[in-house]
mmCIF file of C-alpha atoms in Angstrom:
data_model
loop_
_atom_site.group_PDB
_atom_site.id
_atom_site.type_symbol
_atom_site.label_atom_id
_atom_site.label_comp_id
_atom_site.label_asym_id
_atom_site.label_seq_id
_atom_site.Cartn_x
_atom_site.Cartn_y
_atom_site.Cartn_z
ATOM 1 C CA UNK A 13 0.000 0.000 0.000
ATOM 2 C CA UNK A 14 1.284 3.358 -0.997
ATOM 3 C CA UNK A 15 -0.717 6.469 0.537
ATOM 4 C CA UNK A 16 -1.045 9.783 -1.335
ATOM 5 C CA UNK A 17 2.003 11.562 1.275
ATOM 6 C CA UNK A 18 0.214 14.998 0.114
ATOM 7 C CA UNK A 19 -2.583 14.184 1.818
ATOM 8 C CA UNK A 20 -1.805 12.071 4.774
ATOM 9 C CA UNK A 21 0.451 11.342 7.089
ATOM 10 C CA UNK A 22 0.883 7.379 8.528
ATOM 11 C CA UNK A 23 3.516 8.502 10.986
ATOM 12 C CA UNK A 24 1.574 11.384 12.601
ATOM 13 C CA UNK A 25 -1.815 9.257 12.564
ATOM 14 C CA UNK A 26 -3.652 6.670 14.779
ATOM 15 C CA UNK A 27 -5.331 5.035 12.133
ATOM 16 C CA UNK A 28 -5.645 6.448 8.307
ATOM 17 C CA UNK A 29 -8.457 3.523 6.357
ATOM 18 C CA UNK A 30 -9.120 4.207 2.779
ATOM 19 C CA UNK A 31 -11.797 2.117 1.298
ATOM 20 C CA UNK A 32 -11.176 -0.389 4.258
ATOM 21 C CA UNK A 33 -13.275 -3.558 3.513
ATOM 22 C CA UNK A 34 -13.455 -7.246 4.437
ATOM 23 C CA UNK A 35 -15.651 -9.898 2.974
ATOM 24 C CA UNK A 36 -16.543 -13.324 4.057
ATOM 25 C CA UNK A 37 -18.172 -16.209 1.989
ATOM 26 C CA UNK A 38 -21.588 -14.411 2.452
ATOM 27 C CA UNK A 39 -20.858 -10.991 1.930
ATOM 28 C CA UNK A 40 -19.658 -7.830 3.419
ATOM 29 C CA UNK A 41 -18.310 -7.984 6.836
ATOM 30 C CA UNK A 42 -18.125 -4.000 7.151
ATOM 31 C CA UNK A 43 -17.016 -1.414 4.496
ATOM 32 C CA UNK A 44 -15.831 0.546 2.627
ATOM 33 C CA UNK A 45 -15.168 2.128 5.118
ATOM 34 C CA UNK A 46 -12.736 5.852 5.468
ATOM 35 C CA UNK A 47 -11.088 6.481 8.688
ATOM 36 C CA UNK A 48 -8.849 9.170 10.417
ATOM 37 C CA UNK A 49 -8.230 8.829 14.184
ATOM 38 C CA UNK A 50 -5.687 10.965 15.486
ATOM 39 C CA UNK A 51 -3.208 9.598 18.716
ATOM 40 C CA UNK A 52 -4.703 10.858 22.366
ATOM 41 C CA UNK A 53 -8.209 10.457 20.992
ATOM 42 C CA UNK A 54 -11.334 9.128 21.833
ATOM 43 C CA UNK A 55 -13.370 7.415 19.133
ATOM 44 C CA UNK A 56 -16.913 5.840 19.142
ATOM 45 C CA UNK A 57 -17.509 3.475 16.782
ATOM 46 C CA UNK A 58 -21.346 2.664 16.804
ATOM 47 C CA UNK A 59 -23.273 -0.169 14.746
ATOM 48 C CA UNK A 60 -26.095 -3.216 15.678
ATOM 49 C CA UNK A 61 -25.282 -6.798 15.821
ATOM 50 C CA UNK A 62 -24.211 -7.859 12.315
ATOM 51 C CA UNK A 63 -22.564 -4.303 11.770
ATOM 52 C CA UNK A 64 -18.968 -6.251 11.658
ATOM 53 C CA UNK A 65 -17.715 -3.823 14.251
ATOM 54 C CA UNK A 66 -15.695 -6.327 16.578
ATOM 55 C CA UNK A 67 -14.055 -7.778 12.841
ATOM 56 C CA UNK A 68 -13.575 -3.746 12.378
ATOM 57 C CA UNK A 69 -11.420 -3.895 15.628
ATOM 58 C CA UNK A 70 -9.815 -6.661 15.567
ATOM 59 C CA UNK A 71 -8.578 -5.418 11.894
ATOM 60 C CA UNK A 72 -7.489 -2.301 13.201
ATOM 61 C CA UNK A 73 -5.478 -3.907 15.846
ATOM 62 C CA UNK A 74 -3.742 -6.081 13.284
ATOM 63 C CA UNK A 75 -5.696 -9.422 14.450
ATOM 64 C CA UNK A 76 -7.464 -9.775 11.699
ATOM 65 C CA UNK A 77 -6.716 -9.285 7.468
ATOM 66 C CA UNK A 78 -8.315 -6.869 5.110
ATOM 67 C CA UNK A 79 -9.369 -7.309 2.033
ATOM 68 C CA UNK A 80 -7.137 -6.481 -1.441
ATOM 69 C CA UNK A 81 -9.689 -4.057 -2.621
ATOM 70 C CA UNK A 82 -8.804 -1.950 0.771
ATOM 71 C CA UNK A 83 -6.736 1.003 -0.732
ATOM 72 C CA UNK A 84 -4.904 1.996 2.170
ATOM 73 C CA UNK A 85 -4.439 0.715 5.724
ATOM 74 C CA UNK A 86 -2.225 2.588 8.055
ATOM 75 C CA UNK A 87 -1.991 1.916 11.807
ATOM 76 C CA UNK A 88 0.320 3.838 14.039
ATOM 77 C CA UNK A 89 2.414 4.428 10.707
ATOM 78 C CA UNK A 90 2.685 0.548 9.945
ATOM 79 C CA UNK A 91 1.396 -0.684 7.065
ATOM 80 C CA UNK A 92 -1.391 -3.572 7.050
ATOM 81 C CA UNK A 93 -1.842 -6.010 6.964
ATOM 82 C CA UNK A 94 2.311 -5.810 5.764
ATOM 83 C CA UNK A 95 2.810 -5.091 9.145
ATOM 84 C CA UNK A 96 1.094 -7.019 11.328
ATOM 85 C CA UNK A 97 3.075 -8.247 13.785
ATOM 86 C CA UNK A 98 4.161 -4.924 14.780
ATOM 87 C CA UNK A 99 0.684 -3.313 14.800
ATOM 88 C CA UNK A 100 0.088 -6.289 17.206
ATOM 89 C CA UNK A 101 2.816 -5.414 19.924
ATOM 90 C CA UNK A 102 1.224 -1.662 19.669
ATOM 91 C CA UNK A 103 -2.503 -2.342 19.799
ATOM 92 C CA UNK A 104 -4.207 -3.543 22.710
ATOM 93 C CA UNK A 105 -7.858 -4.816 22.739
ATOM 94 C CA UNK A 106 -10.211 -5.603 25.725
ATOM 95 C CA UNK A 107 -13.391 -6.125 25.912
ATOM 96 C CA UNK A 108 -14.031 -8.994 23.472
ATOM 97 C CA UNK A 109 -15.919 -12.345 23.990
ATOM 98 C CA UNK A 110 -13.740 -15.113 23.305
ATOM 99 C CA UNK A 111 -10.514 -13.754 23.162
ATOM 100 C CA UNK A 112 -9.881 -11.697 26.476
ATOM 101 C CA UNK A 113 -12.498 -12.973 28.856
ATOM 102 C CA UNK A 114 -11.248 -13.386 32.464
ATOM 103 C CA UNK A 115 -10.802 -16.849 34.363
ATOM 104 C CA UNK A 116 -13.912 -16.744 36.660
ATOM 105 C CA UNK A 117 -12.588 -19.015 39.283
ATOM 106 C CA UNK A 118 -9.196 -17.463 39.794
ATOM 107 C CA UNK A 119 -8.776 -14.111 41.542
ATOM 108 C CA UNK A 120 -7.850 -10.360 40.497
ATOM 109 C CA UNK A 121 -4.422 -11.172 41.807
ATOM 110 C CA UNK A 122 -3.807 -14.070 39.506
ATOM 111 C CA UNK A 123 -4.843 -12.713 36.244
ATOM 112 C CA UNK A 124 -2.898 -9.769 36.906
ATOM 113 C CA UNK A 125 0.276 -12.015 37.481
ATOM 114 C CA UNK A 126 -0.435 -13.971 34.755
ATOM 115 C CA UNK A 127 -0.086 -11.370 32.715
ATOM 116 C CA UNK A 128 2.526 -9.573 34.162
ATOM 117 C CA UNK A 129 4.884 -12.838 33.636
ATOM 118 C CA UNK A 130 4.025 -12.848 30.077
ATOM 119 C CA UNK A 131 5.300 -9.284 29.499
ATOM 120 C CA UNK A 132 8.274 -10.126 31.556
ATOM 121 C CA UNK A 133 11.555 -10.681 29.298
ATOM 122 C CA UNK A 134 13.078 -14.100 30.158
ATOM 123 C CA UNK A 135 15.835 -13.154 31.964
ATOM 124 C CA UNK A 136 14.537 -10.519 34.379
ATOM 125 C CA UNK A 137 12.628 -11.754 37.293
ATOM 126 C CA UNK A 138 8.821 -11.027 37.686
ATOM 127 C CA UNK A 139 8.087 -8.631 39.603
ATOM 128 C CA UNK A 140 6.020 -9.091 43.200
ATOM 129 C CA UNK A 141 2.186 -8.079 42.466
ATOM 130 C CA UNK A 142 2.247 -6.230 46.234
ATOM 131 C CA UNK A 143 -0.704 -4.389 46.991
ATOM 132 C CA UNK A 144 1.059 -0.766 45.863
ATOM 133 C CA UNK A 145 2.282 -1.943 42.820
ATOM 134 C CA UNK A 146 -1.662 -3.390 41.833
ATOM 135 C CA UNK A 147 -2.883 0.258 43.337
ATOM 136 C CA UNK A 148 0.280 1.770 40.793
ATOM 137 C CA UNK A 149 -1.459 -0.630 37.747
ATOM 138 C CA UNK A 150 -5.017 -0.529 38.185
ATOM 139 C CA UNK A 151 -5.620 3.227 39.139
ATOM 140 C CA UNK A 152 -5.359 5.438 36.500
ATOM 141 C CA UNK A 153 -7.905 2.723 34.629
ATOM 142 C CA UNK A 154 -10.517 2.740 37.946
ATOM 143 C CA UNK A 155 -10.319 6.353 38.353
ATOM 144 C CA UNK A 156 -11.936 7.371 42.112
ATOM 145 C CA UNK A 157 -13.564 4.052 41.713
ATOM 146 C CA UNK A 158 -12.263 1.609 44.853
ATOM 147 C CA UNK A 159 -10.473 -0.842 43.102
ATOM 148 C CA UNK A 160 -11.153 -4.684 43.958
ATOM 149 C CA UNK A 161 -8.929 -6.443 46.217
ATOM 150 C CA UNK A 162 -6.334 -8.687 44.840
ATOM 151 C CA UNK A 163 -8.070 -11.480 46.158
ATOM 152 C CA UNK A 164 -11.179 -11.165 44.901
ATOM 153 C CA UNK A 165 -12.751 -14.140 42.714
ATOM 154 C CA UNK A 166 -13.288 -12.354 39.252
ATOM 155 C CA UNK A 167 -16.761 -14.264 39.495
ATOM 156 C CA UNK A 168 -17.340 -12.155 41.947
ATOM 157 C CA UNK A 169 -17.167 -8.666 40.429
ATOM 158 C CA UNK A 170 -19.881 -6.883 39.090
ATOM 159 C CA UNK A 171 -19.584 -5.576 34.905
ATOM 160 C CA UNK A 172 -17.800 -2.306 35.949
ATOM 161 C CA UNK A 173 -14.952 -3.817 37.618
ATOM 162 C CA UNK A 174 -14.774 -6.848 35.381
ATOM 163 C CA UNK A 175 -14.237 -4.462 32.081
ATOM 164 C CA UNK A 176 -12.116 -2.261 33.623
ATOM 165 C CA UNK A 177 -9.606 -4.896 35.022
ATOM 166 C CA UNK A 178 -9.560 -6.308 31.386
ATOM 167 C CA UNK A 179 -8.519 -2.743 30.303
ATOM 168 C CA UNK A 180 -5.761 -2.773 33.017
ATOM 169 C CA UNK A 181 -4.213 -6.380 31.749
ATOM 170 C CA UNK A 182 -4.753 -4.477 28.157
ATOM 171 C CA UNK A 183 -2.632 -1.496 29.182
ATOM 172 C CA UNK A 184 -0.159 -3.766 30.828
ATOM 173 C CA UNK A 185 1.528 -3.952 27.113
ATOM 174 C CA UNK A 186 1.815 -0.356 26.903
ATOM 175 C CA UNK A 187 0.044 0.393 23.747
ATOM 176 C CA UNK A 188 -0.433 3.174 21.435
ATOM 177 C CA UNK A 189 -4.125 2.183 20.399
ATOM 178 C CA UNK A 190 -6.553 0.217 22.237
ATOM 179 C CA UNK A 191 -9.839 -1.033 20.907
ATOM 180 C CA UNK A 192 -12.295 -2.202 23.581
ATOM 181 C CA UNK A 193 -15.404 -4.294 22.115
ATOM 182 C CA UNK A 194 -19.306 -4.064 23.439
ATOM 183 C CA UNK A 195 -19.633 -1.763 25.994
ATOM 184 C CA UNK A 196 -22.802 -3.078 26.408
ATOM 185 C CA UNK A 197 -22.081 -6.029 28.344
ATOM 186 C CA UNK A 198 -22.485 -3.407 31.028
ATOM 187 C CA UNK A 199 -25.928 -3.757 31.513
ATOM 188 C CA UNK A 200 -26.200 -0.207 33.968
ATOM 189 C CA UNK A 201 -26.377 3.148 32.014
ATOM 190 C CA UNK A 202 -25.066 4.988 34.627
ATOM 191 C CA UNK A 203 -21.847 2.134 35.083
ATOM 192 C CA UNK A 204 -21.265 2.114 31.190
ATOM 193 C CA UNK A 205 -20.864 6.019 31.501
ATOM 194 C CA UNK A 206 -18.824 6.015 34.223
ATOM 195 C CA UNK A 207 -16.229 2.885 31.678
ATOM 196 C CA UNK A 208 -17.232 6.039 28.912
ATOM 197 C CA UNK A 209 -15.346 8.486 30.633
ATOM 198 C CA UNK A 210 -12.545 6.552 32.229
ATOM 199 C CA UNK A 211 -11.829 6.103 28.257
ATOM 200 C CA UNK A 212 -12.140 9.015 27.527
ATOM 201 C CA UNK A 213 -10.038 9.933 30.416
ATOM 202 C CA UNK A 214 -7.162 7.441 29.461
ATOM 203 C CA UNK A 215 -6.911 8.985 25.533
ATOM 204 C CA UNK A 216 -6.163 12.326 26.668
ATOM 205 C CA UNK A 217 -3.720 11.852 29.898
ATOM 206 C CA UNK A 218 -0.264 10.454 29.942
ATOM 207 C CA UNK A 219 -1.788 7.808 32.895
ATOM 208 C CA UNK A 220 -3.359 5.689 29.722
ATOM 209 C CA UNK A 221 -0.240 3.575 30.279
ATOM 210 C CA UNK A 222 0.693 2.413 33.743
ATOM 211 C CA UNK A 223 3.971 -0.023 32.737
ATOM 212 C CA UNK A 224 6.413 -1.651 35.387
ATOM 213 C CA UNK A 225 8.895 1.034 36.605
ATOM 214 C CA UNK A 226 11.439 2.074 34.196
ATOM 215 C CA UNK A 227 14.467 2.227 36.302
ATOM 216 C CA UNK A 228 13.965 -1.536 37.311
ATOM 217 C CA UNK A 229 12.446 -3.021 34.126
ATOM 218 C CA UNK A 230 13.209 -2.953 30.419
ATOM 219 C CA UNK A 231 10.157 -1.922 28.235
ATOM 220 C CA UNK A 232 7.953 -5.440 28.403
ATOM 221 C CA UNK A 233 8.202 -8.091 25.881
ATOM 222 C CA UNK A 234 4.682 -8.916 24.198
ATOM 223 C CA UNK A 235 2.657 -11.653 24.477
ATOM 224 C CA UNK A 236 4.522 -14.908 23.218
ATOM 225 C CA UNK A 237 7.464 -13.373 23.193
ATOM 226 C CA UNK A 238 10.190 -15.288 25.390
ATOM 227 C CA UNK A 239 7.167 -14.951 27.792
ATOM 228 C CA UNK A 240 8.462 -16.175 31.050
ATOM 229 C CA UNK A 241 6.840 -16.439 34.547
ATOM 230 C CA UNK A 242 8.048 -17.523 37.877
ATOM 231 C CA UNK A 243 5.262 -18.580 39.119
ATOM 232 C CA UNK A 244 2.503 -17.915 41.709
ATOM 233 C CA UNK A 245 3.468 -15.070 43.661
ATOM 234 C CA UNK A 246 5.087 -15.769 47.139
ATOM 235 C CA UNK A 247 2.215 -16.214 50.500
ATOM 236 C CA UNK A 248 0.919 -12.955 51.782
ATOM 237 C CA UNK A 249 1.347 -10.867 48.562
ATOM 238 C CA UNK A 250 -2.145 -11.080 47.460
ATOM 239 C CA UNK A 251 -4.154 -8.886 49.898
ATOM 240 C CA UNK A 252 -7.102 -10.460 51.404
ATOM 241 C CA UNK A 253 -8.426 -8.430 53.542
ATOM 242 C CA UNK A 254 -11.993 -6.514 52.877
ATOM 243 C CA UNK A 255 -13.462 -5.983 49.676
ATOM 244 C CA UNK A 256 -11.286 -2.845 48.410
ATOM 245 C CA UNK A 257 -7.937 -1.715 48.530
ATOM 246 C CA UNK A 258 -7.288 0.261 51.015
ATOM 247 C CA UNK A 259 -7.582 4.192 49.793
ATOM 248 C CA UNK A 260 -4.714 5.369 51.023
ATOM 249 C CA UNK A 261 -2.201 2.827 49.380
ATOM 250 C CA UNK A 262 -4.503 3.865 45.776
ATOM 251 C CA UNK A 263 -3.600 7.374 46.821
ATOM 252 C CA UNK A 264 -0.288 6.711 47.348
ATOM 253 C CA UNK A 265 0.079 5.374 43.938
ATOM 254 C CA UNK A 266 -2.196 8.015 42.168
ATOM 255 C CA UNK A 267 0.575 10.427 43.451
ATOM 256 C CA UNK A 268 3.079 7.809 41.987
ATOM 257 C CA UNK A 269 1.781 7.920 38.994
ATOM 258 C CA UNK A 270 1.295 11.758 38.799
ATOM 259 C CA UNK A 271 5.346 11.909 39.531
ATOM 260 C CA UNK A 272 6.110 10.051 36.342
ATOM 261 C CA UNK A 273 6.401 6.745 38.167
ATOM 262 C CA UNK A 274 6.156 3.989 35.486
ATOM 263 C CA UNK A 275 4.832 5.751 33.107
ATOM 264 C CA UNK A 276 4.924 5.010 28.950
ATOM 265 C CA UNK A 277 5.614 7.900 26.193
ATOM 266 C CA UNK A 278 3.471 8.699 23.764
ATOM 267 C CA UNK A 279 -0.526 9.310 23.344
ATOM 268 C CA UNK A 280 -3.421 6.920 23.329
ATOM 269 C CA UNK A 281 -6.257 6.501 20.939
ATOM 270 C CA UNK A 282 -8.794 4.693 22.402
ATOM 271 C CA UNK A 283 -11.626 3.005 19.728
ATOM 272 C CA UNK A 284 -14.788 1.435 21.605
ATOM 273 C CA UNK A 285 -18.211 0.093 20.066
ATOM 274 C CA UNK A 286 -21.370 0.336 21.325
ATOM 275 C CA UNK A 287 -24.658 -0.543 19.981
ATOM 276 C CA UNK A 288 -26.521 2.181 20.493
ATOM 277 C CA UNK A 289 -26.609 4.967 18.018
ATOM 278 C CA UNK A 290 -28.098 8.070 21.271
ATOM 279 C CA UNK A 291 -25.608 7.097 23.726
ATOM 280 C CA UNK A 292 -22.566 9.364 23.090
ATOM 281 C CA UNK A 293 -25.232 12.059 23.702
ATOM 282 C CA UNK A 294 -26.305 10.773 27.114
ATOM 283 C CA UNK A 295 -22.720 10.834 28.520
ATOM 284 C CA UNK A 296 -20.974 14.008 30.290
ATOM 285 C CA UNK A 297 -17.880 14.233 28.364
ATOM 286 C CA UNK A 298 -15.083 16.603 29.972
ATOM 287 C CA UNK A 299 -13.291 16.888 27.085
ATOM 288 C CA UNK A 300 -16.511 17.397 24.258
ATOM 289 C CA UNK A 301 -18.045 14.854 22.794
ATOM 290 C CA UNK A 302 -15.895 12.812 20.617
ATOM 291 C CA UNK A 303 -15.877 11.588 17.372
ATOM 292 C CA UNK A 304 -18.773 8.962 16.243
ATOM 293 C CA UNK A 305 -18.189 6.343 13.263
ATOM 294 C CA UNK A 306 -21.237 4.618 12.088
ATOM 295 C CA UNK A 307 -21.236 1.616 10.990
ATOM 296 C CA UNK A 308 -24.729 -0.543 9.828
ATOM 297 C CA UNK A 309 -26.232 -3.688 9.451
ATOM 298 C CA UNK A 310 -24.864 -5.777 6.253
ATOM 299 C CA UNK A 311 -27.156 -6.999 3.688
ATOM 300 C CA UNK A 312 -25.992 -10.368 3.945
ATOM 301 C CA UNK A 313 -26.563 -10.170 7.371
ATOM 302 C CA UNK A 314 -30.338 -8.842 6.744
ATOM 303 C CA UNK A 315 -30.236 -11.791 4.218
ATOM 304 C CA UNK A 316 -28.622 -15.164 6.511
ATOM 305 C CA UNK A 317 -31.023 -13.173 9.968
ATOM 306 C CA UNK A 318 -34.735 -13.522 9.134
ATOM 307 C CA UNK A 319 -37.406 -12.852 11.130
ATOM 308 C CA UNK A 320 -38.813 -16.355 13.341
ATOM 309 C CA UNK A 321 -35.439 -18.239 11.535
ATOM 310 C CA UNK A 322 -33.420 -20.493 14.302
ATOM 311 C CA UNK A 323 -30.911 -18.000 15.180
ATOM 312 C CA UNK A 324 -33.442 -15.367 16.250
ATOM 313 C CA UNK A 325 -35.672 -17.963 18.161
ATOM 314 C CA UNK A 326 -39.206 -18.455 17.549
#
């Protein structure tokens, strides 16, 4: 792919989609679609079931392949799908059924370490998940929200907390984009606004990527790559006591954090989907409301969903 220079700029851009398109054996998945997210942005990206929107992510996150016919596809100033690989160690996603979803039975403290141990390079020790360091993690995704205690069951949390720990093990990586799928699995209005602005919150502060700190780590290693872990973390580290964190050790790390504790370079565009077509207008943005990209139903969908057929239920 070779993009008019004169009139874009990969390097400087989020995303930059000309006549970005993918097809399956029964039609259109989404597109043609035109896109231009800038970095430290906010984006909506609004469509039904059937709209394609979580192939639309996972595309723009490198996961999944466009079509030939797409003219240009530009992510973070790679090329795709040329470039996959390293869109894949930039973008983040949360949020998406199947691929993300948490370990019910295990608690907040093992996910996290989990995690952690696969961003660790091989031959630096993982780090202790201690109460501060969690606080250090977690905050700047929870916001003034108590965060849940390390040893709470994940079973156990309600559809706030769940989504935004999967958008803390999502930042873990340290992205530069991060596409979050169906904000609607939180059911509340008033909890889905408050994931809204914690979004919106994360595009336009440096805190969208709290990262191991600096002066004791290397930058992590994605995913898969010479992943190592050392194992459960040693007796007593997970806290266990009450339902939250205690607010002064969250404080403490807020102020960590606000020190340049940790921290990554660089902006964050955030892209998330939602179904409904009136809810950016229902949320208080602090920042204006951002931008909205539509996407609708395919025909072929209208075509294989039919009212009374098997899939819709009788």
């Amino acid at each position: 792919m070779s993009p008019d220079t004169t009139a874009i700029d990969p390097a400087a851009s989020a995303v930059i989609a000309r006549n970005l398109t993918l097809t399956g054996k029964r039609g259109y998945v989404f597109g043609p679609l035109d896109l231009d997210i800038a970095p430290g942005t906010l984006t909506v990206l609004q469509g039904p079931q059937g709209s394609g929107r979580t192939a639309l992510l996972l595309t723009l996150a490198g996961r999944m392949k466009p079509d030939r016919a797409t003219e240009d596809l530009w992510v973070l100033g790679h090329a795709l799908p040329d470039e996959r690989t390293k869109v894949q160690h930039l973008a983040a996603i949360a949020g998406f059924d199947g691929i993300d979803q948490l370990d019910g039975s295990v608690t907040v403290g093992d996910v996290l370490h989990e995690r952690i141990g696969l961003l660790t390079p091989w031959y630096k020790r993982q780090p202790k998940l201690t109460p501060r360091r969690y606080a250090q993690l977690a905050a700047p995704v929870f916001g003034g929200r108590p965060l849940p205690a390390l040893g709470t069951i994940v079973w156990d949390l309600d559809e706030v907390d769940a989504l935004l720990l999967r958008i803390t093990i999502a930042l873990l990586q340290r992205p530069r984009l991060l596409v979050v799928d169906d904000l609607d699995q939180v059911h509340d209005a008033a909890g889905r606004a408050f994931v809204w602005q914690r979004l919106e919150a994360l595009a336009r502060s440096s805190e969208a990527a709290p990262a191991e700190n600096s002066s004791e780590n290397p930058e992590p290693t994605p995913a898969g790559e010479n992943g190592a872990s050392d194992g459960p973390p040693p007796a007593g580290e997970q806290s266990q006591a009450g339902e939250h964190e205690p607010a002064g050790e969250q404080h403490r790390a807020v102020d960590d954090h606000a020190s340049g504790l940790g921290l990554a370079t660089g902006s964050l565009a955030v892209i998330a989907a939602v179904a409904s077509a009136t809810e950016p207008a229902t949320i208080a943005w602090a920042n204006g409301a951002p931008a909205v990209v539509a996407i609708e139903r395919s025909a072929s969908y209208a075509e294989r969903i039919k009212p009374n057929s098997p899939s819709e239920g009788n």
